[in-house]
Each structure stands twice: as C-alpha cells, then as structure tokens.
Tab-separated table of C-alpha atoms in Angstrom:
chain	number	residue	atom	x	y	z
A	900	UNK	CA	-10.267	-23.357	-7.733
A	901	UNK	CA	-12.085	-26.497	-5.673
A	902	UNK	CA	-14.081	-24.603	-2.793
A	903	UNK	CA	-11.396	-25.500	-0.069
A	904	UNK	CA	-8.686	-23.532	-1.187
A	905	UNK	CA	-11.280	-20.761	-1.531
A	906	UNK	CA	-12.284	-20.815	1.963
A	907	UNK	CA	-8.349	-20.939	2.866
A	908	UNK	CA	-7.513	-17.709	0.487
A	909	UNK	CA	-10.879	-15.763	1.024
A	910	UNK	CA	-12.330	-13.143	2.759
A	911	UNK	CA	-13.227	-15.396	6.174
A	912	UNK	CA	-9.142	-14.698	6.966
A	913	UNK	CA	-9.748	-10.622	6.953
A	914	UNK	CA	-8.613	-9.348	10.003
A	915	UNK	CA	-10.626	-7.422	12.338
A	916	UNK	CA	-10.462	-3.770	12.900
A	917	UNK	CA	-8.258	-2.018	15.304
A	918	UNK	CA	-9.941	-0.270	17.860
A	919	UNK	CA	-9.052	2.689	19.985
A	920	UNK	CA	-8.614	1.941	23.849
A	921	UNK	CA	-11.073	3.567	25.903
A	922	UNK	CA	-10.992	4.790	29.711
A	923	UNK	CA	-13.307	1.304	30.320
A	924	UNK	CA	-10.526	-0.787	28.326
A	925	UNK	CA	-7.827	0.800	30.254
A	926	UNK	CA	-9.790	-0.273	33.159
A	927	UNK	CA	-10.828	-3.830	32.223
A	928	UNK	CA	-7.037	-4.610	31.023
A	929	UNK	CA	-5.703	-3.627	34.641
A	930	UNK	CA	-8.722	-6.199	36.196
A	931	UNK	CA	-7.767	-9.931	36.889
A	932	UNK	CA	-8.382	-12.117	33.541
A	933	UNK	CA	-11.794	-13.828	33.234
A	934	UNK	CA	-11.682	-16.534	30.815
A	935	UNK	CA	-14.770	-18.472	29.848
A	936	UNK	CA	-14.218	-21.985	28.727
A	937	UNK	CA	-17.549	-22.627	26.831
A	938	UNK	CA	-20.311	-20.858	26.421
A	939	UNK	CA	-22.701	-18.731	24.269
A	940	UNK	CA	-22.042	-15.724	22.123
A	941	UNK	CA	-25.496	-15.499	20.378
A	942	UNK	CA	-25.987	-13.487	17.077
A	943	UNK	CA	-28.853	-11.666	18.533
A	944	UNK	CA	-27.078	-10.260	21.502
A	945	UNK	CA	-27.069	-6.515	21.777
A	946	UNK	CA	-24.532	-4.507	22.129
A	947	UNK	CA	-26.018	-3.200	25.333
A	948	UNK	CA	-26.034	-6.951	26.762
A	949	UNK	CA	-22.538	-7.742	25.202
A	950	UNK	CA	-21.180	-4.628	27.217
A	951	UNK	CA	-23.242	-5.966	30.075
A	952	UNK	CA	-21.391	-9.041	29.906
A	953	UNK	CA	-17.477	-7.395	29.347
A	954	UNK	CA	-18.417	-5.409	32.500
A	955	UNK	CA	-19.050	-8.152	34.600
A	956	UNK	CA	-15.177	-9.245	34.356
A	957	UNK	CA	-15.596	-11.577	30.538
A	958	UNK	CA	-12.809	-10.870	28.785
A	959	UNK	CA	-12.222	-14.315	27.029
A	960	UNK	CA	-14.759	-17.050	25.999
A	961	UNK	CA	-14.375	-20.185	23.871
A	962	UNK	CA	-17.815	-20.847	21.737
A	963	UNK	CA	-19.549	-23.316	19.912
A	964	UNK	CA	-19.788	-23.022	16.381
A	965	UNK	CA	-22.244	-24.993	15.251
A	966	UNK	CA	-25.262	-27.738	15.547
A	967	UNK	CA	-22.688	-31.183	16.937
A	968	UNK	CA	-25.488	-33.606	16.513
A	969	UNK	CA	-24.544	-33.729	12.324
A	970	UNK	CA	-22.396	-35.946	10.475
A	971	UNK	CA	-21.165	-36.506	7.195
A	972	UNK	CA	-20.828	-33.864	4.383
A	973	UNK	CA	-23.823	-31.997	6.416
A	974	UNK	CA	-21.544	-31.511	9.231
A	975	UNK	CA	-18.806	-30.300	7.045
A	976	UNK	CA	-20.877	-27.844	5.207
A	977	UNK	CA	-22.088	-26.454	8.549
A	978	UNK	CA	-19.148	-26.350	10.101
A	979	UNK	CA	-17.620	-23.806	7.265
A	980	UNK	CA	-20.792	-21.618	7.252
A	981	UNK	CA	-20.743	-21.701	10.854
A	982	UNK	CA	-16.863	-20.321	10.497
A	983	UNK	CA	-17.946	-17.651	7.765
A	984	UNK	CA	-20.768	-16.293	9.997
A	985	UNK	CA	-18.912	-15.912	12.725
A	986	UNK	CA	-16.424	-14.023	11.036
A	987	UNK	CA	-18.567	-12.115	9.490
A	988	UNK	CA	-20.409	-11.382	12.966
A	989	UNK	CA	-17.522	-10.297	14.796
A	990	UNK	CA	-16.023	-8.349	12.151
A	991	UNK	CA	-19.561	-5.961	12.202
A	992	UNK	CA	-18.819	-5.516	15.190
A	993	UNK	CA	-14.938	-4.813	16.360
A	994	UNK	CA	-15.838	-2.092	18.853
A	995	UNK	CA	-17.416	-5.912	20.979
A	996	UNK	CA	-15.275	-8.352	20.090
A	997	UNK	CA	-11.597	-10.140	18.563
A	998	UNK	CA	-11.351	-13.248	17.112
A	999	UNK	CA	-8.957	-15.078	19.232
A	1000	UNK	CA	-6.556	-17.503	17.318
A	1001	UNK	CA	-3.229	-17.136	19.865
A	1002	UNK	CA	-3.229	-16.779	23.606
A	1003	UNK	CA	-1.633	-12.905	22.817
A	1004	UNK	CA	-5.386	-11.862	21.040
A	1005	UNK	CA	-6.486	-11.540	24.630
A	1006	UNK	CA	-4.264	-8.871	25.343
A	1007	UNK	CA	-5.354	-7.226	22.689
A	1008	UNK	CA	-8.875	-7.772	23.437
A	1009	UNK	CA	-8.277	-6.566	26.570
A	1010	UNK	CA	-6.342	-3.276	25.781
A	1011	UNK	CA	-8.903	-2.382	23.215
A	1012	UNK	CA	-12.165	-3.348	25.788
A	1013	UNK	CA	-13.188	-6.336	23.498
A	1014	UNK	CA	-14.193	-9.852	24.462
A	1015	UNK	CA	-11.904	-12.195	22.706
A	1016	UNK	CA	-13.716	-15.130	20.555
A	1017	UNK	CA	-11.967	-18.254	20.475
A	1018	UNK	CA	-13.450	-20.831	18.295
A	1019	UNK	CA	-14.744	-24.453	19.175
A	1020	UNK	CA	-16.582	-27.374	17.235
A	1021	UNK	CA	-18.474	-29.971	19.836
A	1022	UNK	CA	-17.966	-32.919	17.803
A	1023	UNK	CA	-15.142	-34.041	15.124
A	1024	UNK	CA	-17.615	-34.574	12.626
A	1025	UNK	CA	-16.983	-31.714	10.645
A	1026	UNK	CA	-13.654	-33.559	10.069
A	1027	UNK	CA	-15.416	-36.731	8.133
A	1028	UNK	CA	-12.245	-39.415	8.393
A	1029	UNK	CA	-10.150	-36.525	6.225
A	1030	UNK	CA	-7.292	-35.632	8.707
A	1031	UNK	CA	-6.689	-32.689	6.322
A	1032	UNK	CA	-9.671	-30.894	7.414
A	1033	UNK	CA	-7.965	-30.112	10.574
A	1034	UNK	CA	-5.677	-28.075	8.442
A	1035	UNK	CA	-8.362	-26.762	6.736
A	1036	UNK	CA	-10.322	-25.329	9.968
A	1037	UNK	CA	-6.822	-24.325	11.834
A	1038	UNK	CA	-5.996	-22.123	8.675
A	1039	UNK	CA	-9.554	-20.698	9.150
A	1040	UNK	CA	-8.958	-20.033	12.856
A	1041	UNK	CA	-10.675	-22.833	14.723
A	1042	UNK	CA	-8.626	-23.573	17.994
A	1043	UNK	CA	-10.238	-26.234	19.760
A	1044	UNK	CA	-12.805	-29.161	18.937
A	1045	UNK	CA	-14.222	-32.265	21.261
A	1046	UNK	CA	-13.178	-35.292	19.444
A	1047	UNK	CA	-17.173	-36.649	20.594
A	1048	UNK	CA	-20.557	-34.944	21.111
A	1049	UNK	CA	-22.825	-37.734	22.929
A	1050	UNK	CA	-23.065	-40.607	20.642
A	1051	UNK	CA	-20.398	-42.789	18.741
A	1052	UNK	CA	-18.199	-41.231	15.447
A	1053	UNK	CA	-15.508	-42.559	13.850
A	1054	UNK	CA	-13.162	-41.692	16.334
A	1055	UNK	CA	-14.208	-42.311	19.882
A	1056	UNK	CA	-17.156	-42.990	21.705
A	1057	UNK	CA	-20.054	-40.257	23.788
A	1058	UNK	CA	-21.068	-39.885	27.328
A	1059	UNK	CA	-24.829	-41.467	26.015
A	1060	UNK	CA	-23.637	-44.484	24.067
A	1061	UNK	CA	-23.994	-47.562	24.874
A	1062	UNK	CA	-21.368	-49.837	25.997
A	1063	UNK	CA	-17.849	-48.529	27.055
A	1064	UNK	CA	-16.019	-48.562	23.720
A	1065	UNK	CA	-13.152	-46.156	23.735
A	1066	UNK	CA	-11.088	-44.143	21.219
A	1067	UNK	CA	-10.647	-46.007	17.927
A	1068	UNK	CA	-7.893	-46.429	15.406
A	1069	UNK	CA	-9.176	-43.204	13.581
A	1070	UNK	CA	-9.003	-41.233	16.849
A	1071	UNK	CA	-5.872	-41.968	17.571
A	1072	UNK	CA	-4.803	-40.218	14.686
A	1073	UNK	CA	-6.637	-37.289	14.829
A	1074	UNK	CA	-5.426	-36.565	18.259
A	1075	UNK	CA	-1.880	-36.901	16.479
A	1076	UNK	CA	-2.891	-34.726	13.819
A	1077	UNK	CA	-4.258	-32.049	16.170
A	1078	UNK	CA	-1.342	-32.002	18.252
A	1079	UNK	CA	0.695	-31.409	15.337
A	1080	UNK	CA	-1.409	-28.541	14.340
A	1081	UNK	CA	-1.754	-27.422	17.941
A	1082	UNK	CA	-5.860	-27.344	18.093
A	1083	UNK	CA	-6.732	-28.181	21.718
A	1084	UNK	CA	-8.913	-31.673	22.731
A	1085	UNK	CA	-11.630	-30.832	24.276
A	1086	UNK	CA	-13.288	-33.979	25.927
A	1087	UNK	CA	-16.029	-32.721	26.668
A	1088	UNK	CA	-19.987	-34.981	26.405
A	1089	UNK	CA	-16.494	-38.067	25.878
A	1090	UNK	CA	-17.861	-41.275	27.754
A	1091	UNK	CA	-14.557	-42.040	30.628
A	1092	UNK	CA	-13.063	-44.878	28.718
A	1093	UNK	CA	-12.671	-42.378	25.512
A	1094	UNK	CA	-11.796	-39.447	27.794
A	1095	UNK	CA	-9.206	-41.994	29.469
A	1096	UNK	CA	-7.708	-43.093	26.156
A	1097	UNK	CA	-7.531	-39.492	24.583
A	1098	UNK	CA	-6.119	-38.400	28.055
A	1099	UNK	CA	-3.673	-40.897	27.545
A	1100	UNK	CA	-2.702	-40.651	23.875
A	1101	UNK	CA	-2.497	-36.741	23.646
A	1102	UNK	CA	1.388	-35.646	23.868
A	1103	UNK	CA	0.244	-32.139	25.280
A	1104	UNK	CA	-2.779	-31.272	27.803
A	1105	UNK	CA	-5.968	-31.575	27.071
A	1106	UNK	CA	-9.149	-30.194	27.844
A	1107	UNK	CA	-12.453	-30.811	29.115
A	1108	UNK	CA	-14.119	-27.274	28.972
A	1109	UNK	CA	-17.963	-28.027	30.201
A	1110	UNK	CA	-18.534	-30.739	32.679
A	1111	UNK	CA	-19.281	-31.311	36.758
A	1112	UNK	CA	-17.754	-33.660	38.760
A	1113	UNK	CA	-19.556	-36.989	39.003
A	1114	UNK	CA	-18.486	-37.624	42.937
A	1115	UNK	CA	-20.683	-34.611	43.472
A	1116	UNK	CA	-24.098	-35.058	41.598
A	1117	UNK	CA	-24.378	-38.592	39.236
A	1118	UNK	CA	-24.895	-37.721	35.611
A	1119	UNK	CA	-24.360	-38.826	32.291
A	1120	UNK	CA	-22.616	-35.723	31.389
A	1121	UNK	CA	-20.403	-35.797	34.422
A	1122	UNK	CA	-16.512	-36.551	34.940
A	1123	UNK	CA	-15.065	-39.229	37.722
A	1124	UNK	CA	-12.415	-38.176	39.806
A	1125	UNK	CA	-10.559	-40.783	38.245
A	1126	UNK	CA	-10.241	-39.084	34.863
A	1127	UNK	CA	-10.412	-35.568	36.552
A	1128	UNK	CA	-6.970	-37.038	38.690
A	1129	UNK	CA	-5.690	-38.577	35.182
A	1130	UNK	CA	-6.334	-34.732	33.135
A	1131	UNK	CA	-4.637	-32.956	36.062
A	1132	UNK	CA	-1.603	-35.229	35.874
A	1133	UNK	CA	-0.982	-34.587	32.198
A	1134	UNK	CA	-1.244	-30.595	32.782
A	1135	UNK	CA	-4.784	-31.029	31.805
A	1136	UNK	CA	-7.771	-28.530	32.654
A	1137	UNK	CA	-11.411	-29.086	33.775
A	1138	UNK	CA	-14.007	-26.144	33.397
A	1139	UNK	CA	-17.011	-26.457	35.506
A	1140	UNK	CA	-20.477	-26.312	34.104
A	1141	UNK	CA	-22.961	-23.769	35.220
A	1142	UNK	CA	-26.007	-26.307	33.741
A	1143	UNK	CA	-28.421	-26.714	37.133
A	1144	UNK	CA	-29.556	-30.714	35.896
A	1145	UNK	CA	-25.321	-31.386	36.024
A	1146	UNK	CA	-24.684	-30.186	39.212
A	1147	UNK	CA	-27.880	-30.985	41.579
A	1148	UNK	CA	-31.745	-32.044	41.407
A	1149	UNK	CA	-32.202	-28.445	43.480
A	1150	UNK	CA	-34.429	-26.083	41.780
A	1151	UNK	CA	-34.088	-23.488	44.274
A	1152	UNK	CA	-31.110	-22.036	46.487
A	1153	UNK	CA	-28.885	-23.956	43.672
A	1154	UNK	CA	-26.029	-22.161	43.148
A	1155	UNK	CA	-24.489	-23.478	46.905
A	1156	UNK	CA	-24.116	-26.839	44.853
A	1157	UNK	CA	-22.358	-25.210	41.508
A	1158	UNK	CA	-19.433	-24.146	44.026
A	1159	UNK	CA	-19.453	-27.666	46.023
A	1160	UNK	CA	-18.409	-28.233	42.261
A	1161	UNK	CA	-15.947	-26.135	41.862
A	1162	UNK	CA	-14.107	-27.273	45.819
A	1163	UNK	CA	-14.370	-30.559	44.784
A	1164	UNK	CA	-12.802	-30.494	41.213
A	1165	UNK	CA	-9.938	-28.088	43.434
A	1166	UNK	CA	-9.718	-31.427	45.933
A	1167	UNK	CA	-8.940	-33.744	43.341
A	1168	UNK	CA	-6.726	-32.047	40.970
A	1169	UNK	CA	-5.147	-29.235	42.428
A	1170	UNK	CA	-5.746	-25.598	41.767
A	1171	UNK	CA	-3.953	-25.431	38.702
A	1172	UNK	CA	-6.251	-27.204	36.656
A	1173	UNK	CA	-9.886	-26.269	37.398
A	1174	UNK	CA	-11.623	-23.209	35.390
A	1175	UNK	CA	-14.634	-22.094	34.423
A	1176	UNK	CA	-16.839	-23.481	31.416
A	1177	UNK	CA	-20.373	-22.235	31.775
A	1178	UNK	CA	-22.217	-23.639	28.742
A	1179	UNK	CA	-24.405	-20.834	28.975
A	1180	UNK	CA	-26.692	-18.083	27.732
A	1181	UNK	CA	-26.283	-14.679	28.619
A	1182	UNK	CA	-29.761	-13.660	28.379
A	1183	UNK	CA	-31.902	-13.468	31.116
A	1184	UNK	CA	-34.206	-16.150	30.322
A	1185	UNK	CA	-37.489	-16.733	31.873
A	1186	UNK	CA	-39.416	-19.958	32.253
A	1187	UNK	CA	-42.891	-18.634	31.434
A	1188	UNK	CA	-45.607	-20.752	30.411
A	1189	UNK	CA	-45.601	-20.051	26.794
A	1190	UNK	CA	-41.695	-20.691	27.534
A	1191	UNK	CA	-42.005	-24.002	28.639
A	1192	UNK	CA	-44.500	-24.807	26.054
A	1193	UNK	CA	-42.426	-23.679	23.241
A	1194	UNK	CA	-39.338	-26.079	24.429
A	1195	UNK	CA	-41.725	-28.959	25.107
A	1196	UNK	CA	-42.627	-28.456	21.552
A	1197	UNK	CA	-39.057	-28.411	20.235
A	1198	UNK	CA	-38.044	-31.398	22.529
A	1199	UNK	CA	-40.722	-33.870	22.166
A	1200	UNK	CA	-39.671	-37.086	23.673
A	1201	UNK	CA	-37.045	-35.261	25.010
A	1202	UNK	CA	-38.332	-32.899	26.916
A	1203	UNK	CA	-37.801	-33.710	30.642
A	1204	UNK	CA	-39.657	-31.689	33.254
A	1205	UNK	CA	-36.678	-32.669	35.874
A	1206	UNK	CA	-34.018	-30.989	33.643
A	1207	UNK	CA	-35.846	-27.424	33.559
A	1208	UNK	CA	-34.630	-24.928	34.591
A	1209	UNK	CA	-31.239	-25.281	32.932
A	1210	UNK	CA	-30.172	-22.283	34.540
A	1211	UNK	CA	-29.237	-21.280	38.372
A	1212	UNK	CA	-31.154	-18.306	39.484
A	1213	UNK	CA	-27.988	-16.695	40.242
A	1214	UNK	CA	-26.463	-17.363	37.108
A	1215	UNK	CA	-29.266	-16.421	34.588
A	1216	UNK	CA	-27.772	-13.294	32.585
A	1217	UNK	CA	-25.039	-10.794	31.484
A	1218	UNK	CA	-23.960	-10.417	35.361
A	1219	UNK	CA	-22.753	-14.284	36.176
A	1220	UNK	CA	-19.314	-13.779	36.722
A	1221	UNK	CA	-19.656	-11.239	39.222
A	1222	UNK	CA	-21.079	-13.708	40.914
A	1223	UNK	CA	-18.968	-16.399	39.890
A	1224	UNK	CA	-15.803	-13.980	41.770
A	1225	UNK	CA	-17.560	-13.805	44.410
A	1226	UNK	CA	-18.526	-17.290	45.231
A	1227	UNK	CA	-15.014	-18.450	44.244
A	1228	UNK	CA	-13.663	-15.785	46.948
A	1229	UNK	CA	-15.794	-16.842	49.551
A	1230	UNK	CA	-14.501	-20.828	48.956
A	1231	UNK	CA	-11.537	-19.597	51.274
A	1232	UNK	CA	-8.804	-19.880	48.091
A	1233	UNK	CA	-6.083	-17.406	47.750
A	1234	UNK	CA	-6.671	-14.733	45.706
A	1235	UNK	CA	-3.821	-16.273	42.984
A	1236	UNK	CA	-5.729	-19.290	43.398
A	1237	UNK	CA	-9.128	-17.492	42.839
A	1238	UNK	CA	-7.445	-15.611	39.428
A	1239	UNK	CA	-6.050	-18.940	38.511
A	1240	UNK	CA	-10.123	-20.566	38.384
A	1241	UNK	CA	-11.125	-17.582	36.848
A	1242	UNK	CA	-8.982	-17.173	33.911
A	1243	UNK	CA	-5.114	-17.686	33.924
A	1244	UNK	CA	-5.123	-21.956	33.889
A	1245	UNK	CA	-7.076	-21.649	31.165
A	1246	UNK	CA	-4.263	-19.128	29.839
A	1247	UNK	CA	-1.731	-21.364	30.737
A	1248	UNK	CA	-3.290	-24.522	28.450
A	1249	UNK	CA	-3.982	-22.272	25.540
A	1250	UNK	CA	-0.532	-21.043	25.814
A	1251	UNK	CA	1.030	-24.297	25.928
A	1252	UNK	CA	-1.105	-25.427	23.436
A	1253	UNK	CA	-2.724	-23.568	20.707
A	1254	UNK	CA	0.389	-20.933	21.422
C-alpha cells in the first residue's frame, strides 16, 4: 500500500469523541456565533487558556496548519504531518475542541462547549502541480487553502513578489479542482492582480480570511477597495486582521484604527461580507527585553523594529473577542449586522461552500 492511500484509510480519519453538554455549553450554544477566520490554536495552549478563549464568545476558528514558506516534496511531507498532529491534538483533547469539516460541526461544537477546528494551508504548495492532492487533503479534512503565501508558486503570484504577474495556467486549474471538491480559496498574502484573477475565475465565493484594507493604512499585505468591491460582488468575504503593522504605524491607543478597519471594509462591500480573521496568538505575550532579543535573533535581516509589537494592547490574549463585540457594537451597526461580522457571513460562505 503506497503511503497515500494509507493516510486516506488510517487512523488520521478517527472521529472525535462525543462529549456530554454542560450547563456552560448550554450557555455558549444560546450566545450569538463567533467565528474566527484565521488564527492560532497552539499545541502548548492550556486547557485553562483554551477555556479562557471559548468564554470570551470563540466558538469557531479556521487555523494554519503548517510552515507556508516550503515547497516541493518538503511542503508535502509537512503538510501531512501537520494534518496527523493536529488530529492527533484535538482528539487528546475532545472535552476543548471538534474538528470542523461541514458548516453543521459547529453546532455540535457548540452544543457540546467545544471550539470547532477548521483546517487551513497558507500556500498551495503542499499540492506540488498534482491536482490529486486536493483530493488527498479534502479526504483528510482540510477545508480551505490560499492558493499563494508571499512569493511566486506555480499557480499565482504573492503580495511580496515582484512585478504584477497574476494567476497562471496551473492556477486556473486548481481553483477548478477545488471548486469541484468544495475546499474554500482563501486569497489571503495574493498580490491584487492574482486576487483579481482568482476572484474572477472561482465559480463560488471566495475568501480572503486575514487582511486590512489598503485605503486605510498602505501595506504590502493589504487589500484595495477595488478587489474588496470585486470579492463582495461574487458573495465573497473579507476577515479583518488584528496584526498592529497592517492596520496603523500607532504603537499606542491602536485598537481605534483596527475598527476604522473594520467601518471601512463595511463601506465598501456591504455588511454581508466583512468578518473577522485575527491572525493571532492567544497568549498574552509580552515584549520584554530578552523577548525582543530572542525574535531579533530568529529574524535576522528581517527583523524590523517598526513592525513590533505585532499585537494591539487590547487584543493581546484569551479575552479579544470580548473586546472585539464590543468595539463592533459601539461602530453604530445593528445588532444582526454586528452577529453577521462576528460569525454568521463567515457561516454563510462555509455553507455555500465547503457545505
């Protein structure tokens, strides 16, 4: 047996166990639905923090699997460990968490007090130019991947190449093949003309889970209203980024600019397609000095003094989306509207979707 068809018939498809509902699931299943687009579910969080996090309102999160900057057989070997651990992870611990592979595992998450896993790759590297191995990592229950991280691959082009080449002939067919197999696009770290053409191609919505608006604060990363206008008309969805170097130079009193964000991305494509994509820890992380010099060490070149801080004061740990609500409320939305930014267009794509 070659080691695909291993991976499709092993023990990375066991199903997690049921849990009994609690009075706190009861509780968080009658609560408005708080869906995160992207961001970080680490293997070293407690269950303490995890808890932490479900009771500030997560009941849904989309992660990242594994390293995007790869390619070649590396990134496909990654990508499958990456799918293993994970599974393994969240099957240790079922009282925390459900691997998410259809919209109705949220329910379930919810009923049972878990946070729901969906899984995401950052790149389409892990696919090589095999349009099989989307069937591969749908069977193992990945649900979403970007089709670029920040450079060029063989199907489209990232926000930090150079030039403005857009999807190729490649990428044009794996966006057919993943709308066949109903894994969402993600665009995300997509330069515009790549976003544009994928936009374009894509017979069903797409996504772009962790991004800012460019009209707002100018960077690399960042989307133009123009493609933001373009995702909303094709039932698209744009989740906005809770990185502090995306959304403003400020390093202090911040998090007035990650909601000028938010407005603005409501301006230009209406409420129905605007969500919430952090891209973040859920630690509380502190920039001490030995802090600082530990990333300058893992950086090197890299490391840019402007871009630290990643985090917003306000938004650094477990208790975010409290204060996510809260800033949403106080934008002046509805409260459908509100829910709708907070979790149920981000239902509505996966629905429409991934199914």
């Amino acid at each position: 047996m070659d080691r695909r068809q291993f991976i499709l018939t092993g023990s990375a498809l066991t199903a997690a166990m049921a849990v009994a509902p609690t009075a706190a699931a009861r509780q968080a299943a009658a609560r408005p639905l708080t869906f995160d687009a992207m961001g970080e579910v680490r293997f070293e969080y407690d269950a303490a923090l995890v808890r932490r996090m479900h009771a500030s309102g997560l009941d849904a999160i989309t992660v990242t699997l594994c390293d995007p900057k790869v390619y070649e057989a590396q990134a496909y070997e990654e990508a499958v460990q990456a799918v293993l651990d994970h599974d393994a992870h969240i099957a240790a611990h079922p009282e925390l968490f459900l691997k998410a592979t259809r919209t109705s595992d949220i329910d379930v998450a919810r009923k049972n007090g878990q946070i729901a896993i969906f899984y995401l790759f950052q790149n389409s590297t892990q696919f090589g130019r095999d349009l099989d191995n989307v069937d591969l990592f749908y069977k193992l229950g990945v649900r979403s991947a970007q089709i670029t991280y920040n450079d060029q691959n063989w199907a489209g082009a990232g926000c930090k190449e150079l030039g403005t080449n857009g999807l190729t002939h490649f990428g044009r067919d794996l966006v057919a093949r993943m709308n066949d197999r109903r894994m969402l696009i993600d665009m995300s770290h997509a330069n515009m003309q790549t976003m544009a053409d994928v936009i374009a191609a894509s017979t069903v919505p797409v996504i772009v889970s962790h991004t800012a608006c460019m009209a707002v604060h100018q960077n690399v990363r960042n989307t133009t209203d123009a493609n933001l206008r373009a995702l909303a008309d094709r039932g698209g969805v744009a989740g906005i980024c809770q990185m502090r170097p995306f959304l403003t130079t400020k390093r202090k009193d911040a998090l007035p600019e990650y909601f000028r964000h938010i407005d603005h991305a409501v301006k230009v494509m209406g409420a129905d397609h605007v969500a919430i994509g952090s891209d973040r820890d859920h630690r509380v992380v502190e920039m001490t000095d030995a802090y600082i010099a530990e990333l300058k060490r893992e950086e090197g070149a890299n490391f840019n003094d402007a871009d630290w801080p990643l985090f917003i004061d306000e938004l650094n740990g477990p208790h975010r989306m409290e204060v996510v609500w809260d800033g949403v409320r106080k934008l002046g939305y509805p409260e459908s509207v509100v829910e709708k930014i907070m979790g149920t267009n981000l239902r509505r794509i996966y629905q429409q979707v991934v199914g």
